[in-house]
Amino acid sequence: MGVWIVVVDDDAMTLTHVKRILREQDMRVNCLRSGRDLLKYMGKNTPDLILLDIQMPEMDGFETYQALRRMEEKEGRKPTPVFFLSGMETSDAEIRSFEQGAADFIRKPVHKEILIRRILNAVKHTQELELLKEEASVDKLTGFLNKAAGTMRLTKLCPEQTGKNGSRLYGQEGETDLCDSNDIKKEFARITQMVEGWHRRGGPISMDMEQFSIIYHFLRQFYKRYGGMIVKLLFILSDEENIEARPYSLSDAVEKFDLCLQDTLRKSDMILRYKANQFYVILQNLSEEDFPIVFRRIMDTWEAGETHSGIHIEYLMEYVIYEKECYDK
C-alpha cells in the first residue's frame, strides 16, 4: 500500500505488536522509543501518519505533539496526522487528544481491524484535504475554483448574482488588485443579500457547492485585503467496526449531524455538504483558544442525540491567517 507510519512508544511490546499489524498490511513502519527521538527523526523525514503514545517518561505525548507542531510551523511544513495511543480507561485522555488537534485516538491494547481501518481512512482523508488547500497560484479549495478558470466559471454561473464588479473583485486572470474598497463594499452588500436569502433556520448557512464557491471565493479576497483568520474543518462520518444492528443508518446519522452543526454554530459560519458523509465548515475569526470550546459544543450536542452510537466521526482542521495587504498606490 505504500503507507508510511511512525510508531512512538516507550513500551517494547506495544511497538512489536503494532509493527506486526502494520507490516501485515504492507505498510512501511518505523518504531521510536521517545518524543525526543520523534522530533529528531521528523527533522529529516515526512511519514504519512504518526502513532504517538501519551504516557511516556521525560516528554509525554502531548508535549511531543506540541513540539512537533511548532517545528513543522517553523519549517513551513504541513502538519503530519497524529493518532494518540493510550491505555487509560477514563475519557480524559481522549477528550484532551481531540482538543489538542489529534486526527484520532486509539485505546490500548490496540485492536487490529480498528487500527487499520482508521489509518486508511485518515490517510485517504488527508489526501482529500490536500485538494482543499490554498496555494499562491491555484485555489484548490474543494477542487472547483482557481483564480482564472474559476473566475470565468463563477461569472458564467451567476452573472446576475455577482454583479458588475464581480470579475474585478474576484480577479479576472488572477488580478485581484484592480478593485478598490468601494467595489468590495458593494459586492459585500450583494453577498449579504444572497446569504440572507439562503437562511432557513436562523443559524449558519448550509450550502451546496455552487453557493459555497461564491461565498468562499469572496471571503478569501476580502480577508486577503483586510486581514483576518479562517478555520477550515472537514468532518467525516463512518460506521464503527463490529457494531451491532441499530434502527438508523449512516445516512440518518449524517442528516442528524447536519442539524447538529446548524444548531451549534454561529450565523457567520458556513457548512458545505461536501460528500454523502462529509461536511466542510468555515469558521470566521475564531481563535485557536476558542476552537476547542466550539468543537466540544458540537460533539456534546451530537452525543446528546440518539443517533450517535456506532458512528465514528473524524475531523481535520486548518487555520488560515491572512495578513492585511497594502493596496494603496
mmCIF file of C-alpha atoms in Angstrom:
data_model
loop_
_atom_site.group_PDB
_atom_site.id
_atom_site.type_symbol
_atom_site.label_atom_id
_atom_site.label_comp_id
_atom_site.label_asym_id
_atom_site.label_seq_id
_atom_site.Cartn_x
_atom_site.Cartn_y
_atom_site.Cartn_z
ATOM 1 C CA MET A 1 0.000 0.000 0.000
ATOM 2 C CA GLY A 2 2.963 2.293 0.493
ATOM 3 C CA VAL A 3 1.585 3.988 3.625
ATOM 4 C CA TRP A 4 4.399 5.185 5.883
ATOM 5 C CA ILE A 5 3.714 5.045 9.632
ATOM 6 C CA VAL A 6 5.915 6.074 12.561
ATOM 7 C CA VAL A 7 5.075 4.475 15.928
ATOM 8 C CA VAL A 8 6.309 6.151 19.118
ATOM 9 C CA ASP A 9 6.030 4.253 22.413
ATOM 10 C CA ASP A 10 8.399 3.536 25.293
ATOM 11 C CA ASP A 11 6.900 0.042 25.665
ATOM 12 C CA ALA A 12 8.741 -2.511 23.503
ATOM 13 C CA MET A 13 5.822 -4.970 23.496
ATOM 14 C CA THR A 14 3.447 -2.360 22.107
ATOM 15 C CA LEU A 15 5.936 -1.423 19.403
ATOM 16 C CA THR A 16 6.341 -5.060 18.389
ATOM 17 C CA HIS A 17 2.585 -5.686 18.362
ATOM 18 C CA VAL A 18 1.713 -2.603 16.303
ATOM 19 C CA LYS A 19 4.642 -3.112 13.953
ATOM 20 C CA ARG A 20 3.461 -6.647 13.166
ATOM 21 C CA ILE A 21 -0.103 -5.468 12.482
ATOM 22 C CA LEU A 22 1.007 -2.721 10.114
ATOM 23 C CA ARG A 23 3.545 -4.797 8.221
ATOM 24 C CA GLU A 24 0.883 -7.427 7.577
ATOM 25 C CA GLN A 25 -0.812 -4.677 5.563
ATOM 26 C CA ASP A 26 2.389 -3.941 3.606
ATOM 27 C CA MET A 27 2.842 -0.633 5.379
ATOM 28 C CA ARG A 28 6.241 0.914 5.943
ATOM 29 C CA VAL A 29 6.857 1.139 9.699
ATOM 30 C CA ASN A 30 9.481 2.917 11.799
ATOM 31 C CA CYS A 31 9.492 2.488 15.588
ATOM 32 C CA LEU A 32 10.831 5.061 18.066
ATOM 33 C CA ARG A 33 11.073 4.970 21.876
ATOM 34 C CA SER A 34 10.620 8.612 22.925
ATOM 35 C CA GLY A 35 9.269 12.011 21.994
ATOM 36 C CA ARG A 36 12.768 13.404 21.559
ATOM 37 C CA ASP A 37 13.579 10.592 19.143
ATOM 38 C CA LEU A 38 10.493 11.532 17.130
ATOM 39 C CA LEU A 39 11.411 15.214 16.905
ATOM 40 C CA LYS A 40 14.905 14.323 15.754
ATOM 41 C CA TYR A 41 13.521 11.832 13.230
ATOM 42 C CA MET A 42 10.937 14.274 11.868
ATOM 43 C CA GLY A 43 13.668 16.788 11.137
ATOM 44 C CA LYS A 44 14.574 14.759 8.047
ATOM 45 C CA ASN A 45 11.511 12.585 7.354
ATOM 46 C CA THR A 46 7.884 13.052 6.311
ATOM 47 C CA PRO A 47 5.764 9.975 7.131
ATOM 48 C CA ASP A 48 2.080 9.770 6.288
ATOM 49 C CA LEU A 49 0.965 9.356 9.893
ATOM 50 C CA ILE A 50 2.289 9.096 13.457
ATOM 51 C CA LEU A 51 1.012 6.801 16.233
ATOM 52 C CA LEU A 52 2.045 8.565 19.437
ATOM 53 C CA ASP A 53 1.736 7.130 22.941
ATOM 54 C CA ILE A 54 0.616 9.604 25.600
ATOM 55 C CA GLN A 55 2.189 8.079 28.719
ATOM 56 C CA MET A 56 5.937 8.333 28.134
ATOM 57 C CA PRO A 57 8.711 9.447 30.531
ATOM 58 C CA GLU A 58 10.569 12.764 30.195
ATOM 59 C CA MET A 59 8.395 14.048 27.362
ATOM 60 C CA ASP A 60 4.810 12.788 27.192
ATOM 61 C CA GLY A 61 2.726 12.511 24.041
ATOM 62 C CA PHE A 62 1.007 15.890 24.422
ATOM 63 C CA GLU A 63 4.304 17.723 24.939
ATOM 64 C CA THR A 64 5.769 15.892 21.965
ATOM 65 C CA TYR A 65 2.761 16.786 19.819
ATOM 66 C CA GLN A 66 3.030 20.492 20.613
ATOM 67 C CA ALA A 67 6.781 20.499 19.965
ATOM 68 C CA LEU A 68 6.212 18.728 16.643
ATOM 69 C CA ARG A 69 3.619 21.282 15.545
ATOM 70 C CA ARG A 70 5.937 24.162 16.451
ATOM 71 C CA MET A 71 8.737 22.566 14.453
ATOM 72 C CA GLU A 72 6.502 21.982 11.430
ATOM 73 C CA GLU A 73 5.194 25.535 11.559
ATOM 74 C CA LYS A 74 8.686 26.987 11.858
ATOM 75 C CA GLU A 75 9.879 24.978 8.866
ATOM 76 C CA GLY A 76 6.776 25.727 6.816
ATOM 77 C CA ARG A 77 5.739 22.076 6.632
ATOM 78 C CA LYS A 78 2.196 20.770 6.611
ATOM 79 C CA PRO A 79 1.072 19.083 9.873
ATOM 80 C CA THR A 80 1.555 15.319 9.970
ATOM 81 C CA PRO A 81 -1.617 13.487 11.111
ATOM 82 C CA VAL A 82 -1.192 12.111 14.641
ATOM 83 C CA PHE A 83 -3.129 9.334 16.384
ATOM 84 C CA PHE A 84 -2.699 9.339 20.155
ATOM 85 C CA LEU A 85 -2.381 5.936 21.868
ATOM 86 C CA SER A 86 -3.366 5.393 25.489
ATOM 87 C CA GLY A 87 -4.112 2.581 27.913
ATOM 88 C CA MET A 88 -6.009 4.900 30.272
ATOM 89 C CA GLU A 89 -9.573 3.763 30.969
ATOM 90 C CA THR A 90 -11.048 7.226 31.538
ATOM 91 C CA SER A 91 -12.184 9.520 28.723
ATOM 92 C CA ASP A 92 -9.997 12.431 29.875
ATOM 93 C CA ALA A 93 -7.082 11.470 27.635
ATOM 94 C CA GLU A 94 -9.362 11.083 24.620
ATOM 95 C CA ILE A 95 -11.014 14.461 25.177
ATOM 96 C CA ARG A 96 -7.665 16.183 25.604
ATOM 97 C CA SER A 97 -6.316 14.450 22.488
ATOM 98 C CA PHE A 98 -9.025 15.938 20.300
ATOM 99 C CA GLU A 99 -8.683 19.316 21.990
ATOM 100 C CA GLN A 100 -5.004 19.245 21.061
ATOM 101 C CA GLY A 101 -5.934 18.579 17.425
ATOM 102 C CA ALA A 102 -5.286 14.853 17.053
ATOM 103 C CA ALA A 103 -6.526 13.105 13.921
ATOM 104 C CA ASP A 104 -7.769 10.207 16.069
ATOM 105 C CA PHE A 105 -7.430 8.379 19.388
ATOM 106 C CA ILE A 106 -6.728 4.645 19.770
ATOM 107 C CA ARG A 107 -7.062 2.730 23.028
ATOM 108 C CA LYS A 108 -4.540 0.096 24.078
ATOM 109 C CA PRO A 109 -4.396 -2.814 23.725
ATOM 110 C CA VAL A 110 -4.668 -1.992 20.036
ATOM 111 C CA HIS A 111 -7.443 -3.709 18.076
ATOM 112 C CA LYS A 112 -6.128 -4.761 14.666
ATOM 113 C CA GLU A 113 -9.193 -4.089 12.485
ATOM 114 C CA ILE A 114 -9.982 -0.748 14.113
ATOM 115 C CA LEU A 115 -6.385 0.461 13.820
ATOM 116 C CA ILE A 116 -6.066 -0.471 10.137
ATOM 117 C CA ARG A 117 -9.434 0.995 9.170
ATOM 118 C CA ARG A 118 -8.777 4.279 10.915
ATOM 119 C CA ILE A 119 -5.275 4.631 9.490
ATOM 120 C CA LEU A 120 -6.520 4.042 5.951
ATOM 121 C CA ASN A 121 -9.404 6.474 6.481
ATOM 122 C CA ALA A 122 -7.093 9.142 7.880
ATOM 123 C CA VAL A 123 -4.590 8.831 5.034
ATOM 124 C CA LYS A 124 -7.408 8.958 2.499
ATOM 125 C CA HIS A 125 -8.999 11.997 4.096
ATOM 126 C CA THR A 126 -5.656 13.771 4.387
ATOM 127 C CA GLN A 127 -5.175 13.296 0.664
ATOM 128 C CA GLU A 128 -8.660 14.660 0.062
ATOM 129 C CA LEU A 129 -7.898 17.631 2.268
ATOM 130 C CA GLU A 130 -4.907 18.417 0.089
ATOM 131 C CA LEU A 131 -7.397 19.169 -2.662
ATOM 132 C CA LEU A 132 -8.832 21.827 -0.367
ATOM 133 C CA LYS A 133 -5.527 23.554 0.303
ATOM 134 C CA GLU A 134 -4.917 27.088 -0.871
ATOM 135 C CA GLU A 135 -1.879 27.811 -2.981
ATOM 136 C CA ALA A 136 -0.458 31.049 -4.248
ATOM 137 C CA SER A 137 -1.308 30.481 -7.899
ATOM 138 C CA VAL A 138 -4.104 27.929 -7.697
ATOM 139 C CA ASP A 139 -7.049 27.884 -5.329
ATOM 140 C CA LYS A 140 -7.660 24.194 -4.688
ATOM 141 C CA LEU A 141 -10.403 24.583 -2.135
ATOM 142 C CA THR A 142 -12.677 21.623 -2.834
ATOM 143 C CA GLY A 143 -11.062 21.400 -6.280
ATOM 144 C CA PHE A 144 -13.568 23.578 -8.102
ATOM 145 C CA LEU A 145 -12.084 27.066 -8.394
ATOM 146 C CA ASN A 146 -8.845 28.679 -9.413
ATOM 147 C CA LYS A 147 -8.030 32.297 -9.993
ATOM 148 C CA ALA A 148 -8.529 32.258 -13.757
ATOM 149 C CA ALA A 149 -10.732 29.354 -14.823
ATOM 150 C CA GLY A 150 -12.676 29.549 -11.579
ATOM 151 C CA THR A 151 -13.448 33.217 -12.106
ATOM 152 C CA MET A 152 -14.803 32.513 -15.579
ATOM 153 C CA ARG A 153 -16.950 29.698 -14.208
ATOM 154 C CA LEU A 154 -18.130 31.902 -11.364
ATOM 155 C CA THR A 155 -19.219 34.805 -13.557
ATOM 156 C CA LYS A 156 -20.889 32.460 -16.051
ATOM 157 C CA LEU A 157 -22.614 30.573 -13.259
ATOM 158 C CA CYS A 158 -24.214 33.569 -11.596
ATOM 159 C CA PRO A 159 -23.829 36.712 -13.701
ATOM 160 C CA GLU A 160 -26.809 38.321 -12.039
ATOM 161 C CA GLN A 161 -25.727 37.446 -8.507
ATOM 162 C CA THR A 162 -22.114 38.557 -8.704
ATOM 163 C CA GLY A 163 -22.950 41.955 -10.186
ATOM 164 C CA LYS A 164 -20.923 44.172 -12.483
ATOM 165 C CA ASN A 165 -17.992 44.329 -10.047
ATOM 166 C CA GLY A 166 -17.736 40.537 -9.794
ATOM 167 C CA SER A 167 -14.997 39.900 -12.342
ATOM 168 C CA ARG A 168 -12.872 42.751 -10.983
ATOM 169 C CA LEU A 169 -13.370 41.745 -7.364
ATOM 170 C CA TYR A 170 -12.707 38.034 -7.820
ATOM 171 C CA GLY A 171 -9.730 38.712 -10.049
ATOM 172 C CA GLN A 172 -10.012 38.194 -13.783
ATOM 173 C CA GLU A 173 -6.903 36.312 -14.938
ATOM 174 C CA GLY A 174 -5.733 36.233 -11.342
ATOM 175 C CA GLU A 175 -5.538 40.012 -10.903
ATOM 176 C CA THR A 176 -7.117 40.986 -7.589
ATOM 177 C CA ASP A 177 -5.623 44.452 -7.150
ATOM 178 C CA LEU A 178 -7.771 46.225 -9.730
ATOM 179 C CA CYS A 179 -10.757 46.737 -7.440
ATOM 180 C CA ASP A 180 -10.971 49.401 -4.759
ATOM 181 C CA SER A 181 -12.638 49.394 -1.354
ATOM 182 C CA ASN A 182 -15.844 50.765 -2.842
ATOM 183 C CA ASP A 183 -16.096 47.749 -5.166
ATOM 184 C CA ILE A 184 -15.615 45.394 -2.246
ATOM 185 C CA LYS A 185 -18.242 47.157 -0.145
ATOM 186 C CA LYS A 186 -20.768 46.965 -2.983
ATOM 187 C CA GLU A 187 -20.040 43.306 -3.546
ATOM 188 C CA PHE A 188 -20.198 42.654 0.183
ATOM 189 C CA ALA A 189 -23.728 44.104 0.194
ATOM 190 C CA ARG A 190 -24.708 41.790 -2.675
ATOM 191 C CA ILE A 191 -23.206 38.772 -0.938
ATOM 192 C CA THR A 192 -25.053 39.698 2.254
ATOM 193 C CA GLN A 193 -28.356 39.732 0.392
ATOM 194 C CA MET A 194 -27.589 36.304 -1.051
ATOM 195 C CA VAL A 195 -26.742 34.952 2.385
ATOM 196 C CA GLU A 196 -29.930 36.293 3.918
ATOM 197 C CA GLY A 197 -31.890 34.614 1.150
ATOM 198 C CA TRP A 198 -30.283 31.258 1.961
ATOM 199 C CA HIS A 199 -31.026 31.379 5.689
ATOM 200 C CA ARG A 200 -33.762 28.942 6.653
ATOM 201 C CA ARG A 201 -33.230 28.134 10.322
ATOM 202 C CA GLY A 202 -31.715 31.385 11.554
ATOM 203 C CA GLY A 203 -28.364 29.683 12.190
ATOM 204 C CA PRO A 204 -25.308 29.110 9.977
ATOM 205 C CA ILE A 205 -25.732 28.660 6.246
ATOM 206 C CA SER A 206 -25.931 25.149 4.837
ATOM 207 C CA MET A 207 -24.995 25.460 1.164
ATOM 208 C CA ASP A 208 -24.497 23.475 -1.978
ATOM 209 C CA MET A 209 -21.242 23.532 -3.957
ATOM 210 C CA GLU A 210 -22.172 26.420 -6.230
ATOM 211 C CA GLN A 211 -23.298 28.671 -3.388
ATOM 212 C CA PHE A 212 -20.263 27.762 -1.324
ATOM 213 C CA SER A 213 -17.888 28.577 -4.187
ATOM 214 C CA ILE A 214 -19.275 32.096 -4.492
ATOM 215 C CA ILE A 215 -19.155 32.878 -0.790
ATOM 216 C CA TYR A 216 -15.776 31.327 -0.070
ATOM 217 C CA HIS A 217 -14.078 32.981 -3.018
ATOM 218 C CA PHE A 218 -15.386 36.358 -1.911
ATOM 219 C CA LEU A 219 -14.258 35.795 1.687
ATOM 220 C CA ARG A 220 -10.808 34.794 0.510
ATOM 221 C CA GLN A 221 -10.368 38.057 -1.389
ATOM 222 C CA PHE A 222 -11.912 40.052 1.461
ATOM 223 C CA TYR A 223 -9.507 38.651 4.060
ATOM 224 C CA LYS A 224 -6.530 38.970 1.729
ATOM 225 C CA ARG A 225 -7.219 42.697 1.573
ATOM 226 C CA TYR A 226 -8.217 43.427 5.160
ATOM 227 C CA GLY A 227 -6.585 40.581 7.095
ATOM 228 C CA GLY A 228 -8.202 38.040 9.391
ATOM 229 C CA MET A 229 -8.382 34.345 10.165
ATOM 230 C CA ILE A 230 -10.471 31.453 8.873
ATOM 231 C CA VAL A 231 -10.693 27.988 10.412
ATOM 232 C CA LYS A 232 -11.397 25.174 7.941
ATOM 233 C CA LEU A 233 -12.926 21.966 9.267
ATOM 234 C CA LEU A 234 -13.610 18.708 7.470
ATOM 235 C CA PHE A 235 -15.880 16.246 9.314
ATOM 236 C CA ILE A 236 -16.077 12.625 8.100
ATOM 237 C CA LEU A 237 -18.725 10.242 9.436
ATOM 238 C CA SER A 238 -18.348 6.470 9.100
ATOM 239 C CA ASP A 239 -19.620 3.252 10.655
ATOM 240 C CA GLU A 240 -17.689 1.839 13.590
ATOM 241 C CA GLU A 241 -16.227 -1.631 13.189
ATOM 242 C CA ASN A 242 -18.122 -4.620 14.638
ATOM 243 C CA ILE A 243 -21.215 -2.619 15.527
ATOM 244 C CA GLU A 244 -24.493 -4.232 16.486
ATOM 245 C CA ALA A 245 -27.664 -3.751 14.456
ATOM 246 C CA ARG A 246 -29.245 -0.348 15.021
ATOM 247 C CA PRO A 247 -32.554 1.231 13.944
ATOM 248 C CA TYR A 248 -30.881 4.018 11.938
ATOM 249 C CA SER A 249 -28.472 4.089 9.010
ATOM 250 C CA LEU A 250 -25.305 6.083 8.401
ATOM 251 C CA SER A 251 -27.371 8.357 6.139
ATOM 252 C CA ASP A 252 -29.776 9.032 9.019
ATOM 253 C CA ALA A 253 -26.850 9.887 11.281
ATOM 254 C CA VAL A 254 -25.391 12.234 8.651
ATOM 255 C CA GLU A 255 -28.690 14.139 8.447
ATOM 256 C CA LYS A 256 -28.746 14.464 12.234
ATOM 257 C CA PHE A 257 -25.162 15.716 12.265
ATOM 258 C CA ASP A 258 -26.098 18.358 9.676
ATOM 259 C CA LEU A 259 -28.793 19.621 12.047
ATOM 260 C CA CYS A 260 -26.323 19.424 14.933
ATOM 261 C CA LEU A 261 -23.927 21.749 13.081
ATOM 262 C CA GLN A 262 -26.698 24.186 12.243
ATOM 263 C CA ASP A 263 -27.882 24.239 15.860
ATOM 264 C CA THR A 264 -24.457 24.837 17.411
ATOM 265 C CA LEU A 265 -22.539 27.098 15.007
ATOM 266 C CA ARG A 266 -22.819 30.852 14.532
ATOM 267 C CA LYS A 267 -24.647 32.739 11.792
ATOM 268 C CA SER A 268 -21.302 33.810 10.351
ATOM 269 C CA ASP A 269 -20.182 30.174 9.916
ATOM 270 C CA MET A 270 -20.730 28.178 6.724
ATOM 271 C CA ILE A 271 -21.481 24.497 6.141
ATOM 272 C CA LEU A 272 -20.936 22.596 2.907
ATOM 273 C CA ARG A 273 -22.220 19.037 2.474
ATOM 274 C CA TYR A 274 -19.020 18.071 0.640
ATOM 275 C CA LYS A 275 -19.814 14.382 0.038
ATOM 276 C CA ALA A 276 -22.511 11.978 1.203
ATOM 277 C CA ASN A 277 -20.848 11.565 4.606
ATOM 278 C CA GLN A 278 -18.599 14.640 4.793
ATOM 279 C CA PHE A 279 -19.080 18.239 5.901
ATOM 280 C CA TYR A 280 -16.769 21.142 5.141
ATOM 281 C CA VAL A 281 -17.132 24.018 7.609
ATOM 282 C CA ILE A 282 -15.737 27.558 7.525
ATOM 283 C CA LEU A 283 -15.433 29.372 10.868
ATOM 284 C CA GLN A 284 -14.609 33.064 10.617
ATOM 285 C CA ASN A 285 -12.475 34.938 13.161
ATOM 286 C CA LEU A 286 -12.245 32.093 15.659
ATOM 287 C CA SER A 287 -9.115 31.985 17.802
ATOM 288 C CA GLU A 288 -7.086 28.844 18.440
ATOM 289 C CA GLU A 289 -8.052 29.126 22.114
ATOM 290 C CA ASP A 290 -11.771 29.207 21.316
ATOM 291 C CA PHE A 291 -11.752 26.335 18.832
ATOM 292 C CA PRO A 292 -11.729 23.518 21.472
ATOM 293 C CA ILE A 293 -14.792 25.131 23.071
ATOM 294 C CA VAL A 294 -16.667 25.248 19.768
ATOM 295 C CA PHE A 295 -15.625 21.699 18.911
ATOM 296 C CA ARG A 296 -16.697 20.398 22.311
ATOM 297 C CA ARG A 297 -20.060 22.135 21.938
ATOM 298 C CA ILE A 298 -20.606 20.404 18.587
ATOM 299 C CA MET A 299 -19.686 16.986 19.969
ATOM 300 C CA ASP A 300 -21.719 17.414 23.171
ATOM 301 C CA THR A 301 -24.797 18.255 21.104
ATOM 302 C CA TRP A 302 -24.141 15.278 18.837
ATOM 303 C CA GLU A 303 -23.613 12.831 21.695
ATOM 304 C CA ALA A 304 -26.776 14.025 23.425
ATOM 305 C CA GLY A 305 -28.815 12.726 20.482
ATOM 306 C CA GLU A 306 -29.995 9.198 19.797
ATOM 307 C CA THR A 307 -28.177 8.530 16.504
ATOM 308 C CA HIS A 308 -24.519 8.667 17.533
ATOM 309 C CA SER A 309 -23.968 5.124 18.789
ATOM 310 C CA GLY A 310 -21.860 3.120 16.337
ATOM 311 C CA ILE A 311 -20.916 6.219 14.304
ATOM 312 C CA HIS A 312 -17.285 7.323 14.168
ATOM 313 C CA ILE A 313 -16.512 10.987 13.482
ATOM 314 C CA GLU A 314 -13.106 12.132 12.316
ATOM 315 C CA TYR A 315 -12.152 15.726 11.679
ATOM 316 C CA LEU A 316 -9.319 17.588 10.011
ATOM 317 C CA MET A 317 -8.598 21.208 10.800
ATOM 318 C CA GLU A 318 -6.568 24.023 9.257
ATOM 319 C CA TYR A 319 -6.033 27.607 10.402
ATOM 320 C CA VAL A 320 -5.571 30.150 7.598
ATOM 321 C CA ILE A 321 -4.277 33.540 8.724
ATOM 322 C CA TYR A 322 -4.353 36.370 6.203
ATOM 323 C CA GLU A 323 -2.056 39.325 6.684
ATOM 324 C CA LYS A 324 -3.511 42.642 5.592
ATOM 325 C CA GLU A 325 -2.205 43.556 2.151
ATOM 326 C CA CYS A 326 -1.444 47.113 1.140
ATOM 327 C CA TYR A 327 -3.356 48.145 -1.974
ATOM 328 C CA ASP A 328 -2.779 51.869 -1.731
ATOM 329 C CA LYS A 329 -0.738 53.149 -4.656
#
